[in-house]
Each structure stands twice: as structure tokens, then as C-alpha cells.
Short mmCIF file of C-alpha atoms in Angstrom, two decimals:
data_model
loop_
_atom_site.label_atom_id
_atom_site.label_comp_id
_atom_site.label_asym_id
_atom_site.label_seq_id
_atom_site.Cartn_x
_atom_site.Cartn_y
_atom_site.Cartn_z
CA MET A 267 0.09 -0.02 0.08
CA THR A 268 1.57 3.30 -1.10
CA VAL A 269 1.89 6.48 1.63
CA ALA A 270 -1.31 8.16 -0.93
CA ALA A 271 -3.57 5.02 -0.29
CA ILE A 272 -3.11 5.14 3.58
CA GLN A 273 -3.77 9.23 3.64
CA ALA A 274 -6.69 8.74 1.81
CA VAL A 275 -8.20 5.70 3.92
CA PRO A 276 -9.35 7.41 7.24
CA SER A 277 -10.43 4.51 9.23
CA VAL A 278 -12.26 4.49 12.02
CA VAL A 279 -11.18 1.05 12.89
CA PRO A 280 -7.68 -0.64 12.16
CA THR A 281 -7.16 -2.07 9.53
CA GLU A 282 -5.96 -5.30 10.67
CA LEU A 283 -9.42 -5.59 12.69
CA VAL A 284 -11.47 -4.93 9.50
CA ARG A 285 -9.45 -7.68 7.72
CA GLY A 286 -10.38 -10.62 9.85
CA ARG A 287 -12.63 -13.05 9.30
CA GLY A 288 -15.52 -12.39 11.55
CA GLY A 289 -12.75 -10.59 13.85
CA GLY A 290 -13.56 -7.25 12.59
CA GLY A 291 -17.06 -7.48 12.28
CA PRO A 292 -18.84 -7.40 9.09
CA ALA A 293 -17.32 -7.10 5.54
CA PRO A 294 -17.48 -3.66 4.00
CA LYS A 295 -20.16 -2.45 2.21
CA ARG A 296 -18.60 -2.18 -0.57
CA THR A 297 -17.87 -5.56 -0.59
CA VAL A 298 -20.93 -6.78 0.11
CA VAL A 299 -22.27 -4.75 -2.74
CA ALA A 300 -20.06 -5.83 -5.22
CA TYR A 301 -20.60 -9.61 -4.28
CA GLY A 302 -24.35 -9.22 -4.58
CA PHE A 303 -24.08 -7.92 -7.73
CA TRP A 304 -22.05 -10.86 -9.03
CA ILE A 305 -24.61 -12.89 -7.68
CA PHE A 306 -27.20 -11.31 -10.03
CA ILE A 307 -25.14 -11.14 -12.67
CA LEU A 308 -24.62 -14.77 -12.87
CA SER A 309 -28.46 -15.24 -12.48
CA ASP A 310 -28.86 -12.99 -15.38
CA ILE A 311 -26.00 -15.10 -17.44
CA VAL A 312 -27.95 -18.42 -15.92
CA MET A 313 -31.08 -16.59 -17.92
CA PHE A 314 -29.58 -16.02 -20.70
CA SER A 315 -28.38 -19.45 -21.06
CA GLY A 316 -31.98 -20.45 -21.56
CA LEU A 317 -32.36 -18.36 -24.32
CA PHE A 318 -28.83 -19.97 -26.07
CA ALA A 319 -30.21 -23.10 -25.39
CA ALA A 320 -33.40 -22.44 -27.34
CA TYR A 321 -31.60 -20.95 -30.07
CA ALA A 322 -28.94 -23.85 -30.54
CA VAL A 323 -32.09 -26.02 -30.41
CA LEU A 324 -34.10 -24.24 -32.98
CA SER A 325 -31.96 -22.86 -34.89
CA GLY A 326 -32.29 -25.26 -38.11
CA ASN A 327 -36.21 -24.80 -37.84
CA THR A 328 -36.38 -22.34 -40.63
CA ALA A 329 -39.84 -23.42 -41.71
CA GLY A 330 -39.25 -22.98 -45.27
CA GLY A 331 -38.12 -19.22 -44.57
CA PRO A 332 -34.19 -17.45 -45.09
CA LYS A 333 -31.39 -19.67 -43.31
CA PRO A 334 -28.86 -17.81 -40.91
CA VAL A 335 -26.24 -17.58 -43.87
CA GLU A 336 -28.50 -15.68 -46.09
CA LEU A 337 -29.29 -12.88 -43.36
CA PHE A 338 -26.00 -12.38 -41.45
CA ASN A 339 -23.55 -10.05 -42.38
CA LEU A 340 -20.03 -10.90 -40.75
CA ARG A 341 -18.38 -7.44 -41.18
CA ASN A 342 -21.40 -5.60 -39.22
CA VAL A 343 -20.86 -8.22 -36.81
CA PHE A 344 -16.91 -7.73 -36.71
CA ILE A 345 -17.57 -3.82 -35.96
CA GLU A 346 -20.50 -4.58 -33.62
CA THR A 347 -17.87 -7.17 -31.70
CA MET A 348 -15.67 -4.39 -31.61
CA CYS A 349 -17.73 -1.64 -30.46
CA LEU A 350 -18.80 -3.35 -27.58
CA LEU A 351 -15.26 -4.92 -26.65
CA PHE A 352 -14.01 -1.24 -27.05
CA SER A 353 -16.27 -0.25 -25.07
CA SER A 354 -15.76 -2.63 -22.07
CA TYR A 355 -12.13 -1.24 -22.55
CA THR A 356 -13.22 2.32 -21.75
CA CYS A 357 -15.26 1.52 -19.48
CA GLY A 358 -12.80 -0.12 -17.16
CA LEU A 359 -10.56 2.73 -17.44
CA GLY A 360 -13.21 5.32 -16.46
CA ALA A 361 -14.05 2.62 -13.48
CA LEU A 362 -10.35 2.97 -12.64
CA SER A 363 -10.21 6.70 -13.17
CA ALA A 364 -12.98 6.94 -10.74
CA GLU A 365 -11.55 4.97 -8.21
CA ARG A 366 -8.28 7.24 -8.43
CA ARG A 367 -10.53 9.95 -7.72
CA GLU A 368 -10.15 11.44 -11.25
CA PRO A 369 -13.58 12.78 -12.48
CA GLY A 370 -12.56 14.64 -15.48
CA ARG A 371 -11.00 11.40 -16.90
CA PHE A 372 -13.91 9.30 -15.93
CA LEU A 373 -16.54 11.36 -17.57
CA ILE A 374 -14.06 11.47 -21.04
CA PHE A 375 -13.83 7.65 -20.92
CA ALA A 376 -17.75 7.37 -19.91
CA LEU A 377 -18.52 9.49 -23.19
CA PHE A 378 -16.57 6.89 -25.31
CA THR A 379 -18.25 4.11 -23.59
CA PHE A 380 -21.54 5.23 -24.49
CA VAL A 381 -20.48 6.37 -27.74
CA LEU A 382 -19.57 3.15 -28.71
CA GLY A 383 -22.19 1.33 -26.58
CA SER A 384 -24.80 3.83 -28.42
CA ALA A 385 -23.36 2.74 -32.40
CA PHE A 386 -23.50 -0.72 -31.46
CA LEU A 387 -26.96 -0.19 -31.04
CA ILE A 388 -27.74 1.64 -33.86
CA ILE A 389 -25.46 -1.20 -36.26
CA GLU A 390 -28.30 -3.85 -34.36
CA ALA A 391 -31.33 -2.16 -34.93
CA SER A 392 -30.60 -1.63 -38.62
CA GLU A 393 -29.63 -4.84 -38.80
CA PHE A 394 -33.15 -5.97 -37.46
CA ALA A 395 -34.98 -3.46 -39.61
CA SER A 396 -33.59 -4.60 -42.93
CA MET A 397 -34.40 -8.10 -41.72
CA VAL A 398 -37.62 -7.23 -40.84
CA ALA A 399 -38.12 -5.26 -44.17
CA LYS A 400 -36.86 -8.52 -46.06
CA GLY A 401 -39.90 -10.49 -44.53
CA ALA A 402 -37.35 -12.30 -41.76
CA GLY A 403 -39.06 -10.96 -38.79
CA PRO A 404 -39.71 -13.18 -35.45
CA SER A 405 -42.88 -14.21 -36.85
CA ARG A 406 -41.56 -15.98 -39.83
CA SER A 407 -39.59 -19.05 -38.33
CA ALA A 408 -38.56 -20.81 -35.15
CA PHE A 409 -35.06 -19.78 -36.09
CA LEU A 410 -35.75 -16.29 -36.02
CA SER A 411 -38.25 -16.06 -33.04
CA SER A 412 -35.85 -17.19 -31.00
CA PHE A 413 -33.02 -15.51 -32.70
CA PHE A 414 -34.26 -11.87 -32.44
CA THR A 415 -35.36 -13.23 -28.66
CA LEU A 416 -31.62 -13.81 -27.85
CA VAL A 417 -29.94 -11.22 -29.88
CA GLY A 418 -32.99 -8.59 -28.99
CA THR A 419 -32.49 -9.37 -25.19
CA HIS A 420 -28.80 -8.64 -25.43
CA GLY A 421 -29.66 -5.63 -27.16
CA VAL A 422 -32.05 -4.43 -24.28
CA HIS A 423 -29.46 -5.13 -22.08
CA VAL A 424 -27.00 -3.03 -23.66
CA THR A 425 -29.37 -0.05 -23.45
CA ALA A 426 -30.32 -0.48 -20.16
CA GLY A 427 -26.50 -0.25 -19.34
CA LEU A 428 -26.46 3.12 -21.26
CA LEU A 429 -29.46 4.45 -19.42
CA TRP A 430 -27.64 3.76 -16.40
CA LEU A 431 -24.68 5.53 -17.41
CA VAL A 432 -26.28 8.54 -18.43
CA TYR A 433 -27.45 8.43 -14.61
CA LEU A 434 -24.35 7.59 -13.23
CA VAL A 435 -22.36 10.30 -15.20
CA ALA A 436 -25.42 12.74 -14.02
CA GLN A 437 -24.63 11.39 -9.99
CA VAL A 438 -20.82 11.69 -10.45
CA MET A 439 -21.14 15.76 -11.69
CA THR A 440 -23.58 16.31 -8.99
CA LYS A 441 -22.61 14.36 -6.11
CA GLY A 442 -19.09 13.96 -7.57
CA LEU A 443 -17.43 10.58 -6.62
CA ARG A 444 -18.31 9.52 -3.06
CA SER A 445 -18.06 6.11 -2.26
CA SER A 446 -21.84 5.40 -2.50
CA VAL A 447 -21.46 6.82 -5.72
CA LEU A 448 -18.44 4.50 -6.57
CA ARG A 449 -19.89 1.46 -5.41
CA ARG A 450 -22.64 2.08 -8.01
CA LEU A 451 -20.17 2.74 -10.64
CA LEU A 452 -18.39 -0.45 -9.59
CA CYS A 453 -21.50 -2.46 -10.28
CA TRP A 454 -22.46 -0.69 -13.19
CA SER A 455 -18.60 -1.47 -14.52
CA LEU A 456 -19.39 -5.66 -13.70
CA PHE A 457 -22.79 -5.45 -15.85
CA TRP A 458 -21.15 -3.76 -18.85
CA HIS A 459 -18.06 -6.12 -18.42
CA ALA A 460 -20.64 -9.21 -18.32
CA LEU A 461 -22.59 -7.76 -21.83
CA ASP A 462 -19.11 -8.50 -23.56
CA ILE A 463 -18.81 -11.61 -22.07
CA VAL A 464 -22.65 -12.37 -23.50
CA TRP A 465 -21.70 -11.13 -26.64
CA VAL A 466 -18.86 -13.43 -27.44
CA GLY A 467 -21.57 -16.34 -26.88
CA VAL A 468 -23.85 -14.35 -29.49
CA PHE A 469 -21.18 -14.07 -32.30
CA THR A 470 -19.97 -17.46 -31.58
CA LEU A 471 -22.74 -19.16 -31.39
CA VAL A 472 -25.17 -17.34 -33.78
CA TYR A 473 -23.43 -15.72 -35.98
CA LEU A 474 -20.23 -17.52 -36.58
CA MET A 475 -21.79 -21.22 -36.05
CA GLY A 476 -24.54 -19.58 -38.11
CA VAL A 477 -22.79 -18.92 -41.41
CA GLU A 478 -19.72 -21.36 -41.68
CA MET B 8 -18.01 0.31 9.87
CA ASP B 9 -19.59 0.50 6.41
CA GLY B 10 -16.54 1.01 4.49
CA ASP B 11 -17.81 4.90 3.19
CA ASN B 12 -14.37 6.30 3.58
CA GLN B 13 -12.34 3.74 1.74
CA ALA B 14 -10.34 4.17 -1.54
CA PHE B 15 -8.86 1.55 -2.92
CA PRO B 16 -8.38 0.75 -6.97
CA ASP B 17 -9.54 -2.68 -6.36
CA ARG B 18 -12.29 -3.77 -9.08
CA THR B 19 -12.31 -7.64 -7.67
CA PRO B 20 -16.31 -8.19 -6.82
CA GLY B 21 -16.10 -9.08 -2.92
CA VAL B 22 -12.60 -9.03 -2.14
CA GLU B 23 -11.57 -7.20 0.63
CA GLU B 24 -8.12 -6.82 -0.04
CA ARG B 25 -6.11 -3.80 -0.58
CA GLU B 26 -3.58 -3.87 -3.04
CA PRO B 27 -4.68 -2.70 -6.69
CA THR B 28 -5.46 -5.54 -8.87
CA ALA B 29 -5.97 -2.71 -11.79
CA ASN B 30 -4.50 -0.76 -14.22
CA TYR B 31 -4.09 0.54 -17.38
CA LEU B 32 -1.64 -1.97 -18.76
CA SER B 33 -3.75 -4.61 -17.22
CA TYR B 34 -7.39 -3.53 -19.15
CA THR B 35 -4.79 -2.68 -22.17
CA VAL B 36 -3.08 -6.02 -22.24
CA GLY B 37 -6.83 -7.90 -22.05
CA LEU B 38 -7.94 -5.66 -24.86
CA THR B 39 -5.40 -6.63 -27.19
CA LEU B 40 -5.68 -10.51 -26.46
CA ALA B 41 -9.46 -10.11 -26.70
CA ILE B 42 -9.23 -8.54 -30.28
CA LEU B 43 -6.41 -11.59 -30.87
CA ALA B 44 -9.25 -14.20 -30.28
CA THR B 45 -11.69 -12.46 -31.89
CA ILE B 46 -10.09 -11.99 -34.95
CA ALA B 47 -9.19 -15.52 -34.68
CA SER B 48 -12.90 -16.90 -34.23
CA PHE B 49 -13.62 -15.21 -37.47
CA ILE B 50 -10.64 -16.23 -39.56
CA VAL B 51 -11.47 -19.42 -38.04
CA SER B 52 -15.05 -19.51 -39.13
CA GLN B 53 -14.24 -17.96 -42.32
CA THR B 54 -11.16 -20.24 -43.92
CA ASP B 55 -11.15 -22.88 -46.11
CA LEU B 56 -8.04 -24.43 -44.75
CA LEU B 57 -9.45 -26.01 -41.26
CA TRP B 58 -11.29 -29.53 -41.35
CA PRO B 59 -14.88 -28.46 -41.81
CA PRO B 60 -16.37 -30.72 -38.90
CA GLY B 61 -13.95 -29.50 -36.22
CA ILE B 62 -14.56 -25.63 -36.76
CA PRO B 63 -17.68 -25.57 -34.04
CA VAL B 64 -15.24 -27.00 -31.99
CA GLY B 65 -12.60 -24.54 -32.44
CA LEU B 66 -14.80 -21.91 -32.04
CA VAL B 67 -16.32 -22.81 -28.68
CA VAL B 68 -12.41 -23.24 -27.55
CA LEU B 69 -12.07 -19.88 -28.64
CA ALA B 70 -14.86 -18.26 -27.34
CA PHE B 71 -13.84 -19.97 -23.59
CA ALA B 72 -11.04 -18.69 -24.06
CA GLN B 73 -12.12 -14.95 -24.75
CA VAL B 74 -14.32 -15.23 -22.12
CA GLY B 75 -11.88 -16.52 -19.40
CA ILE B 76 -9.38 -13.30 -20.78
CA HIS B 77 -12.30 -11.01 -19.60
CA LEU B 78 -12.70 -12.53 -16.52
CA VAL B 79 -8.94 -12.31 -16.34
CA PHE B 80 -8.14 -8.99 -17.15
CA PHE B 81 -11.56 -6.76 -17.21
CA LEU B 82 -13.33 -8.65 -14.51
CA HIS B 83 -10.16 -9.14 -12.02
CA LEU B 84 -11.07 -12.35 -10.84
CA GLY B 85 -7.75 -13.97 -9.69
CA SER B 86 -6.72 -17.09 -7.74
CA GLY B 87 -6.17 -16.00 -4.94
CA SER B 88 -7.74 -17.42 -1.28
CA ASP B 89 -9.32 -13.85 -1.15
CA HIS B 90 -11.38 -14.95 -4.78
CA THR B 91 -12.55 -18.29 -3.25
CA ASN B 92 -16.38 -16.89 -2.76
CA ASN B 93 -16.25 -15.15 -6.41
CA ILE B 94 -14.95 -18.27 -7.86
CA LEU B 95 -17.29 -20.45 -5.99
CA ALA B 96 -20.21 -18.36 -7.28
CA LEU B 97 -18.71 -18.43 -11.10
CA ALA B 98 -18.12 -22.45 -11.00
CA PHE B 99 -22.08 -22.67 -9.44
CA GLY B 100 -23.03 -20.26 -12.52
CA VAL B 101 -20.87 -22.10 -14.94
CA LEU B 102 -22.68 -25.69 -14.13
CA ILE B 103 -25.88 -24.36 -14.64
CA VAL B 104 -25.39 -22.90 -17.51
CA PHE B 105 -23.47 -26.22 -18.88
CA LEU B 106 -26.48 -28.07 -17.74
CA VAL B 107 -29.34 -26.04 -19.28
CA ILE B 108 -27.64 -25.85 -22.52
CA THR B 109 -25.82 -29.32 -23.46
CA GLY B 110 -28.93 -30.74 -21.59
CA SER B 111 -31.49 -28.91 -23.88
CA ILE B 112 -28.96 -29.98 -26.82
CA TRP B 113 -28.74 -33.21 -26.06
CA ILE B 114 -32.77 -34.00 -25.44
CA ILE B 115 -34.05 -32.39 -28.31
CA SER B 116 -31.63 -33.79 -30.90
CA ASN B 117 -32.50 -37.15 -29.07
CA LEU B 118 -35.65 -36.03 -30.06
CA ASN B 119 -35.56 -35.13 -33.52
CA GLU B 120 -33.71 -38.46 -34.68
CA ASN B 121 -36.52 -40.54 -32.83
CA MET B 122 -39.43 -38.52 -34.44
CA LEU B 123 -41.34 -40.33 -36.91
CA PRO B 124 -40.90 -38.70 -40.37
CA MET B 125 -44.22 -36.08 -40.97
CA PRO B 126 -45.51 -34.74 -44.15
CA MET B 127 -44.37 -31.36 -44.88
CA GLU B 128 -47.47 -28.70 -44.43
#
């Protein structure tokens, strides 16, 4: 631990008591909140696993309609993947800047994250719109129903993450980087990284295995 | 003591240690590895050089590798003793995901094989 870190931690209880297992009382609120949110993320991924299973089972049932290879544009998928990956990177750097109490840097990284996340959503929405325009909407076949459910649920999560980010930026600007705001930022960054992990499953199972 | 005055750059959920586990370098390394894994996935799915039946297996392996990269470099999940709670929760989640996905594929493909041929309407 550096000297600066010690000065930034005016602790009521001595450190060795806080770090003990049971001896120093309950774990810090930050630890409890982050662990609880980690459990939520895992349950969210379990929910996604149901949608993945439905897609894996139904992706061959095209009912005479368009097949995956006729619908997917891998160039767009690659751009989407890169958008999400770089937004995950800037999200991590933003969260790191917030932990280091650098609100200016945090806001810049939050802006990058928001722009990249929005770009992902815009590409996805235009892809959905062109598929529906081609008569390949969710009601066309079991394959398309499960495709729109899986990819759409991920898109809804990304939208929620972006709205949450706007709300957190407003909190940082009005309340500053106090510890309650930092806890929310920690939860949000976990959520955003988890969305990228789900997207790895989506582009592998849906797009790459669909067209090869 | 609710930890309201604590400031330490530690991005791992549920870990009490005060040593920083994250810095700019670790995120950049993670980003580079993830980009490489992504490009490899796209190349594997498009190339003619590989044995076609092996491609899905390769894609799954690359996807697992990339999820591992994300967990280690972005979520900072380590193997230290303080990470036991996180790892156990993750292991349980992975177990459920594995059961749901492979179980569904297994059962439904078995049903499809045993189904009597039906006239297409």
C-alpha cells in the first residue's frame, strides 16, 4: 500500500481488524454490494443460457424461410463486436479513473463508452430493421423467433446499461465521486463487462456458427 | 464501519484486499488478447484451410478462451484465497449454464432423431 493510499483511507477501525474473518465485524459495504451484484450477474447469465439453449435447438427450424447464412452480414457483426469490446475497455479505464478520484478522466471515458455502446445499438437496430423489411421478422420461423429473442434481450441489456451510465454520470457531476457513487459505478462496470461476455457467446453461436 | 471512507482501486467483486488489482496496462493487455481471439474466431469461421467438422469445436474453444480473458483482465478474477467466494459462485453459474445448454441440445436432438417422419405442410 502506498503512502497516498494510506492517507486516502481515514479508517475508524484499525485495518487489521477490518480485514479479519469475523474478528472485525461484517465485511465492508463495498465488498457486500459487489458480491451481491456478482451473484445477480451470474443469475442473469443463467437466464441467457436458457435463450442460448432455445436458439441452439431451434436454429435449424427455418420453416422454409431464410436460413442464417442468407441473413447475417459478418462485417457488421465484426464492427459490433469491436464496438462492444472497446466500450468494455473504456468502461474499465473509466471505473479505474473514478477509483483514483479523477472525475475529468472518468467523464471522458464514460463519453467514449456511451458513444461506442450507442454505435453497437444503432448497427444492431438497422440490422433488425433490414431483416424485418426482407420478411424475416420474428414471426417468420422458430429460428427467427429465437434469434430475435436472444439477440434482442442482449440489446435491451445494452440499452439499460447506457441509460444507467447516463444516470451515473449525472450523479458524478452533482454528487461527486463519493463512496456511494463509487459503489454504483463498480456495479455498473461489472454489468457492462458481463454484457461483453454474453456477446462473445452470441457472435460465436449465432453468427459464426450460423454462417460457416 | 460501512466502508464509506475507503478508497482503493480494486475492481474485483467481493474481495477485501487493499492492493490494487487493476491498472491501465492490465486493461490494455486484456483488450489486445480479446481482439486477437475475436479475429481468430472470425478467421476460423471463414477459412477453407481447416477441416470443416472441426470448426465448431475450434470456435467454442476460442469463445471459452475469450471469456477467460474477459474474466481475468476486465473483471479481475484471480486465483488468490480471497477470491474463493467469487470463484465458487462463478463455478456454480457455469455448472447451471452447462446443464441447461448441453442438456437441451442433447434431449432435443435425441427427440428429433426418434421422431417419425412427418409430411411437410
